[in-house]
Amino acid sequence: MPNNTVYFDLDGTLLDPKIGITTSIQYALEQLGYDVLPRDELTGCIGPPLLDSFCSLVGVEQAEQAIVFYRERFAAVGWRENVPYAGIQEALAALIDRGLTLYVATSKPSVYAEKIIDYFELRPYFGRVFGSELDGTRANKTALLQFALSETKPAANTTMIGDRKHDMIGALANGMKTIGVTYGYSSGAELEQAGAMRLVDRPEELLAALLRLWLA
């Protein structure tokens, strides 16, 4: 399948980042004097731009300071607190074997995304990692994918795979096809409402889902 390109979200799609993200949010809340919410109540913050999440948690006026505290912990240890989803490396290898070109497209700042990809030995599967800047530039998935597409060779079939509605919305806004993964941090209903053309429950289903999508 030459000339077919797939962009993967990072958090909730390639890796489970729950511990690192939610514990770093807890740290930020504690530093600001807020009640520390349980981790399970903070999983909705996995996927959307961090600024949006903190605006909801602490208000617009304190959101920027919350990010500063969050990054104190995340930069030190939180970025390593990830767990690769079972079967994801095998799924990526299967796609590479079919001749696909793979990229990462994440709202996470590139400085962290690059380290995470290297630390978990995923670099061989991806031609490039696209992320946001620390100042929030390209944290919006639509803007991020627009930039990524401008930097890479256009393909006959270009697909975004992600676990949140932001992935689907951003992809469709850029004329891409979409696959939502339900093993991440949103429901199939959220993904379908946002425009997911296919849903997969496990990484090993990705290749078959892509084939069905492209042949539809």
Short mmCIF file of C-alpha atoms in Angstrom, two decimals:
data_model
loop_
_atom_site.label_atom_id
_atom_site.label_comp_id
_atom_site.label_asym_id
_atom_site.label_seq_id
_atom_site.Cartn_x
_atom_site.Cartn_y
_atom_site.Cartn_z
CA MET A 1 0.00 0.00 0.00
CA PRO A 2 2.51 2.65 -1.06
CA ASN A 3 1.53 6.32 -0.98
CA ASN A 4 -0.72 5.83 2.04
CA THR A 5 -0.02 7.96 5.09
CA VAL A 6 -1.26 7.56 8.66
CA TYR A 7 -0.98 10.10 11.46
CA PHE A 8 -1.21 8.79 15.03
CA ASP A 9 -2.21 10.69 18.12
CA LEU A 10 0.13 9.98 21.03
CA ASP A 11 -1.71 10.08 24.38
CA GLY A 12 -4.50 7.52 24.53
CA THR A 13 -3.62 6.05 21.14
CA LEU A 14 0.00 4.87 21.23
CA LEU A 15 0.59 5.13 24.98
CA ASP A 16 -1.51 5.28 28.13
CA PRO A 17 -0.32 8.50 29.85
CA LYS A 18 -2.76 8.47 32.76
CA ILE A 19 -0.27 8.41 35.62
CA GLY A 20 2.04 11.08 34.24
CA ILE A 21 -0.63 13.55 33.15
CA THR A 22 -3.08 13.21 36.01
CA THR A 23 -0.40 13.20 38.73
CA SER A 24 1.17 16.32 37.22
CA ILE A 25 -2.24 17.99 37.19
CA GLN A 26 -2.69 17.01 40.84
CA TYR A 27 0.68 18.60 41.59
CA ALA A 28 -0.36 21.84 39.87
CA LEU A 29 -3.66 21.96 41.75
CA GLU A 30 -1.86 21.42 45.05
CA GLN A 31 0.65 24.18 44.32
CA LEU A 32 -2.20 26.60 43.59
CA GLY A 33 -4.03 25.65 46.79
CA TYR A 34 -6.92 23.83 45.14
CA ASP A 35 -8.47 20.57 46.31
CA VAL A 36 -6.59 17.73 44.65
CA LEU A 37 -9.00 15.72 42.54
CA PRO A 38 -8.64 11.93 42.19
CA ARG A 39 -6.83 10.74 39.09
CA ASP A 40 -9.95 9.09 37.67
CA GLU A 41 -11.72 12.47 37.70
CA LEU A 42 -8.92 14.03 35.65
CA THR A 43 -8.83 11.62 32.70
CA GLY A 44 -10.95 14.04 30.66
CA CYS A 45 -7.83 16.23 30.54
CA ILE A 46 -6.00 13.59 28.50
CA GLY A 47 -6.16 14.65 24.88
CA PRO A 48 -7.40 18.26 24.79
CA PRO A 49 -4.92 21.16 24.84
CA LEU A 50 -3.58 21.56 28.38
CA LEU A 51 -4.58 25.23 28.55
CA ASP A 52 -8.21 24.33 27.87
CA SER A 53 -8.17 21.77 30.66
CA PHE A 54 -6.70 24.15 33.22
CA CYS A 55 -9.10 26.92 32.22
CA SER A 56 -11.88 24.53 33.24
CA LEU A 57 -10.14 23.42 36.44
CA VAL A 58 -8.79 26.69 37.86
CA GLY A 59 -10.17 29.45 35.65
CA VAL A 60 -8.65 31.53 32.89
CA GLU A 61 -6.67 33.84 35.20
CA GLN A 62 -4.71 31.01 36.84
CA ALA A 63 -4.48 28.61 33.93
CA GLU A 64 -1.06 29.80 32.74
CA GLN A 65 0.45 29.47 36.21
CA ALA A 66 -1.11 26.03 36.53
CA ILE A 67 0.74 25.00 33.36
CA VAL A 68 4.01 26.24 34.86
CA PHE A 69 3.49 24.03 37.93
CA TYR A 70 2.33 21.11 35.79
CA ARG A 71 5.49 21.25 33.73
CA GLU A 72 7.69 21.34 36.82
CA ARG A 73 6.68 17.79 37.57
CA PHE A 74 6.00 16.59 34.03
CA ALA A 75 9.42 17.67 32.75
CA ALA A 76 11.13 15.93 35.67
CA VAL A 77 9.32 12.61 35.73
CA GLY A 78 5.80 12.73 34.28
CA TRP A 79 6.83 12.30 30.67
CA ARG A 80 8.21 8.84 31.50
CA GLU A 81 5.04 7.73 33.30
CA ASN A 82 3.46 6.12 30.26
CA VAL A 83 2.48 2.55 29.40
CA PRO A 84 2.48 1.40 25.75
CA TYR A 85 -0.83 -0.18 24.82
CA ALA A 86 -0.63 -3.94 24.45
CA GLY A 87 -0.11 -4.85 20.81
CA ILE A 88 0.69 -1.33 19.60
CA GLN A 89 4.25 -2.07 18.46
CA GLU A 90 3.12 -5.16 16.59
CA ALA A 91 0.36 -3.13 14.93
CA LEU A 92 2.82 -0.41 13.87
CA ALA A 93 5.20 -3.03 12.50
CA ALA A 94 2.37 -4.55 10.44
CA LEU A 95 1.58 -1.16 8.93
CA ILE A 96 5.22 -0.53 8.08
CA ASP A 97 5.44 -3.97 6.47
CA ARG A 98 2.55 -2.97 4.18
CA GLY A 99 4.52 0.07 2.99
CA LEU A 100 2.62 2.76 4.88
CA THR A 101 4.27 5.98 6.00
CA LEU A 102 3.53 6.82 9.65
CA TYR A 103 3.75 10.08 11.58
CA VAL A 104 2.85 11.23 15.09
CA ALA A 105 0.56 14.25 15.46
CA THR A 106 0.00 15.28 19.08
CA SER A 107 -1.12 18.40 20.92
CA LYS A 108 1.64 17.68 23.43
CA PRO A 109 4.68 19.98 23.05
CA SER A 110 7.23 18.55 20.65
CA VAL A 111 9.99 18.75 23.26
CA TYR A 112 8.16 16.13 25.34
CA ALA A 113 6.68 14.11 22.49
CA GLU A 114 10.09 13.53 20.92
CA LYS A 115 11.54 12.31 24.24
CA ILE A 116 8.60 9.99 24.83
CA ILE A 117 8.81 8.43 21.38
CA ASP A 118 12.52 7.77 21.86
CA TYR A 119 12.21 6.52 25.45
CA PHE A 120 9.59 3.93 24.51
CA GLU A 121 11.54 2.89 21.39
CA LEU A 122 8.86 3.90 18.90
CA ARG A 123 11.11 6.06 16.72
CA PRO A 124 11.75 3.36 14.06
CA TYR A 125 8.07 3.35 13.11
CA PHE A 126 7.63 7.07 12.47
CA GLY A 127 9.01 9.36 9.82
CA ARG A 128 8.47 12.44 11.96
CA VAL A 129 6.84 13.63 15.19
CA PHE A 130 4.60 16.71 14.99
CA GLY A 131 3.69 18.46 18.23
CA SER A 132 2.84 21.87 19.60
CA GLU A 133 5.18 24.55 20.89
CA LEU A 134 5.52 25.36 24.60
CA ASP A 135 3.72 28.68 24.01
CA GLY A 136 0.65 26.82 22.75
CA THR A 137 1.26 27.25 19.03
CA ARG A 138 -0.40 24.37 17.14
CA ALA A 139 -1.94 22.88 20.30
CA ASN A 140 -5.20 22.95 18.36
CA LYS A 141 -5.42 19.71 16.35
CA THR A 142 -6.77 21.40 13.23
CA ALA A 143 -3.80 23.79 13.11
CA LEU A 144 -1.38 21.00 13.99
CA LEU A 145 -2.54 18.72 11.19
CA GLN A 146 -2.59 21.59 8.71
CA PHE A 147 1.07 22.21 9.53
CA ALA A 148 1.94 18.50 9.42
CA LEU A 149 0.34 18.05 6.03
CA SER A 150 2.21 21.06 4.67
CA GLU A 151 5.49 19.50 5.81
CA THR A 152 4.97 16.01 4.38
CA LYS A 153 4.39 14.52 0.97
CA PRO A 154 0.66 14.35 0.13
CA ALA A 155 -0.67 10.79 -0.08
CA ALA A 156 -3.51 9.15 -1.95
CA ASN A 157 -5.02 8.12 1.38
CA THR A 158 -4.24 10.18 4.46
CA THR A 159 -5.79 9.07 7.74
CA MET A 160 -5.77 10.30 11.33
CA ILE A 161 -6.00 7.75 14.15
CA GLY A 162 -6.86 9.05 17.62
CA ASP A 163 -8.90 8.54 20.75
CA ARG A 164 -10.58 11.94 21.22
CA LYS A 165 -13.04 14.08 19.32
CA HIS A 166 -10.32 16.70 18.75
CA ASP A 167 -8.48 14.20 16.54
CA MET A 168 -11.54 13.56 14.41
CA ILE A 169 -12.52 17.22 14.11
CA GLY A 170 -9.00 18.31 13.21
CA ALA A 171 -8.62 15.58 10.61
CA LEU A 172 -11.92 16.25 8.90
CA ALA A 173 -11.16 19.97 8.77
CA ASN A 174 -8.05 19.05 6.77
CA GLY A 175 -9.76 16.63 4.41
CA MET A 176 -8.37 13.50 6.09
CA LYS A 177 -10.04 10.18 6.77
CA THR A 178 -10.56 9.18 10.40
CA ILE A 179 -10.31 6.17 12.69
CA GLY A 180 -11.21 6.40 16.36
CA VAL A 181 -9.76 4.05 18.96
CA THR A 182 -12.01 3.13 21.86
CA TYR A 183 -9.23 1.76 24.08
CA GLY A 184 -8.13 5.32 24.89
CA TYR A 185 -9.98 8.05 26.78
CA SER A 186 -13.28 8.63 25.05
CA SER A 187 -16.32 6.61 24.12
CA GLY A 188 -17.23 5.34 20.71
CA ALA A 189 -20.21 7.69 20.81
CA GLU A 190 -17.98 10.75 21.23
CA LEU A 191 -15.79 9.62 18.37
CA GLU A 192 -18.67 8.83 16.01
CA GLN A 193 -20.37 12.14 16.77
CA ALA A 194 -17.12 13.91 15.93
CA GLY A 195 -16.84 12.13 12.59
CA ALA A 196 -14.94 8.88 13.10
CA MET A 197 -15.37 6.79 9.94
CA ARG A 198 -14.28 3.59 11.66
CA LEU A 199 -13.83 2.49 15.28
CA VAL A 200 -11.34 -0.03 16.63
CA ASP A 201 -11.28 -1.59 20.08
CA ARG A 202 -7.72 -2.96 19.99
CA PRO A 203 -4.46 -2.00 18.25
CA GLU A 204 -4.37 -5.28 16.33
CA GLU A 205 -7.55 -4.20 14.51
CA LEU A 206 -5.93 -1.10 12.98
CA LEU A 207 -4.65 -2.64 9.75
CA ALA A 208 -7.99 -4.22 8.88
CA ALA A 209 -9.81 -0.99 9.72
CA LEU A 210 -7.53 1.00 7.41
CA LEU A 211 -8.05 -1.46 4.57
CA ARG A 212 -11.83 -1.30 4.95
CA LEU A 213 -11.72 2.49 5.11
CA TRP A 214 -9.57 2.93 2.01
CA LEU A 215 -11.50 0.37 -0.02
CA ALA A 216 -14.91 1.74 0.93
#
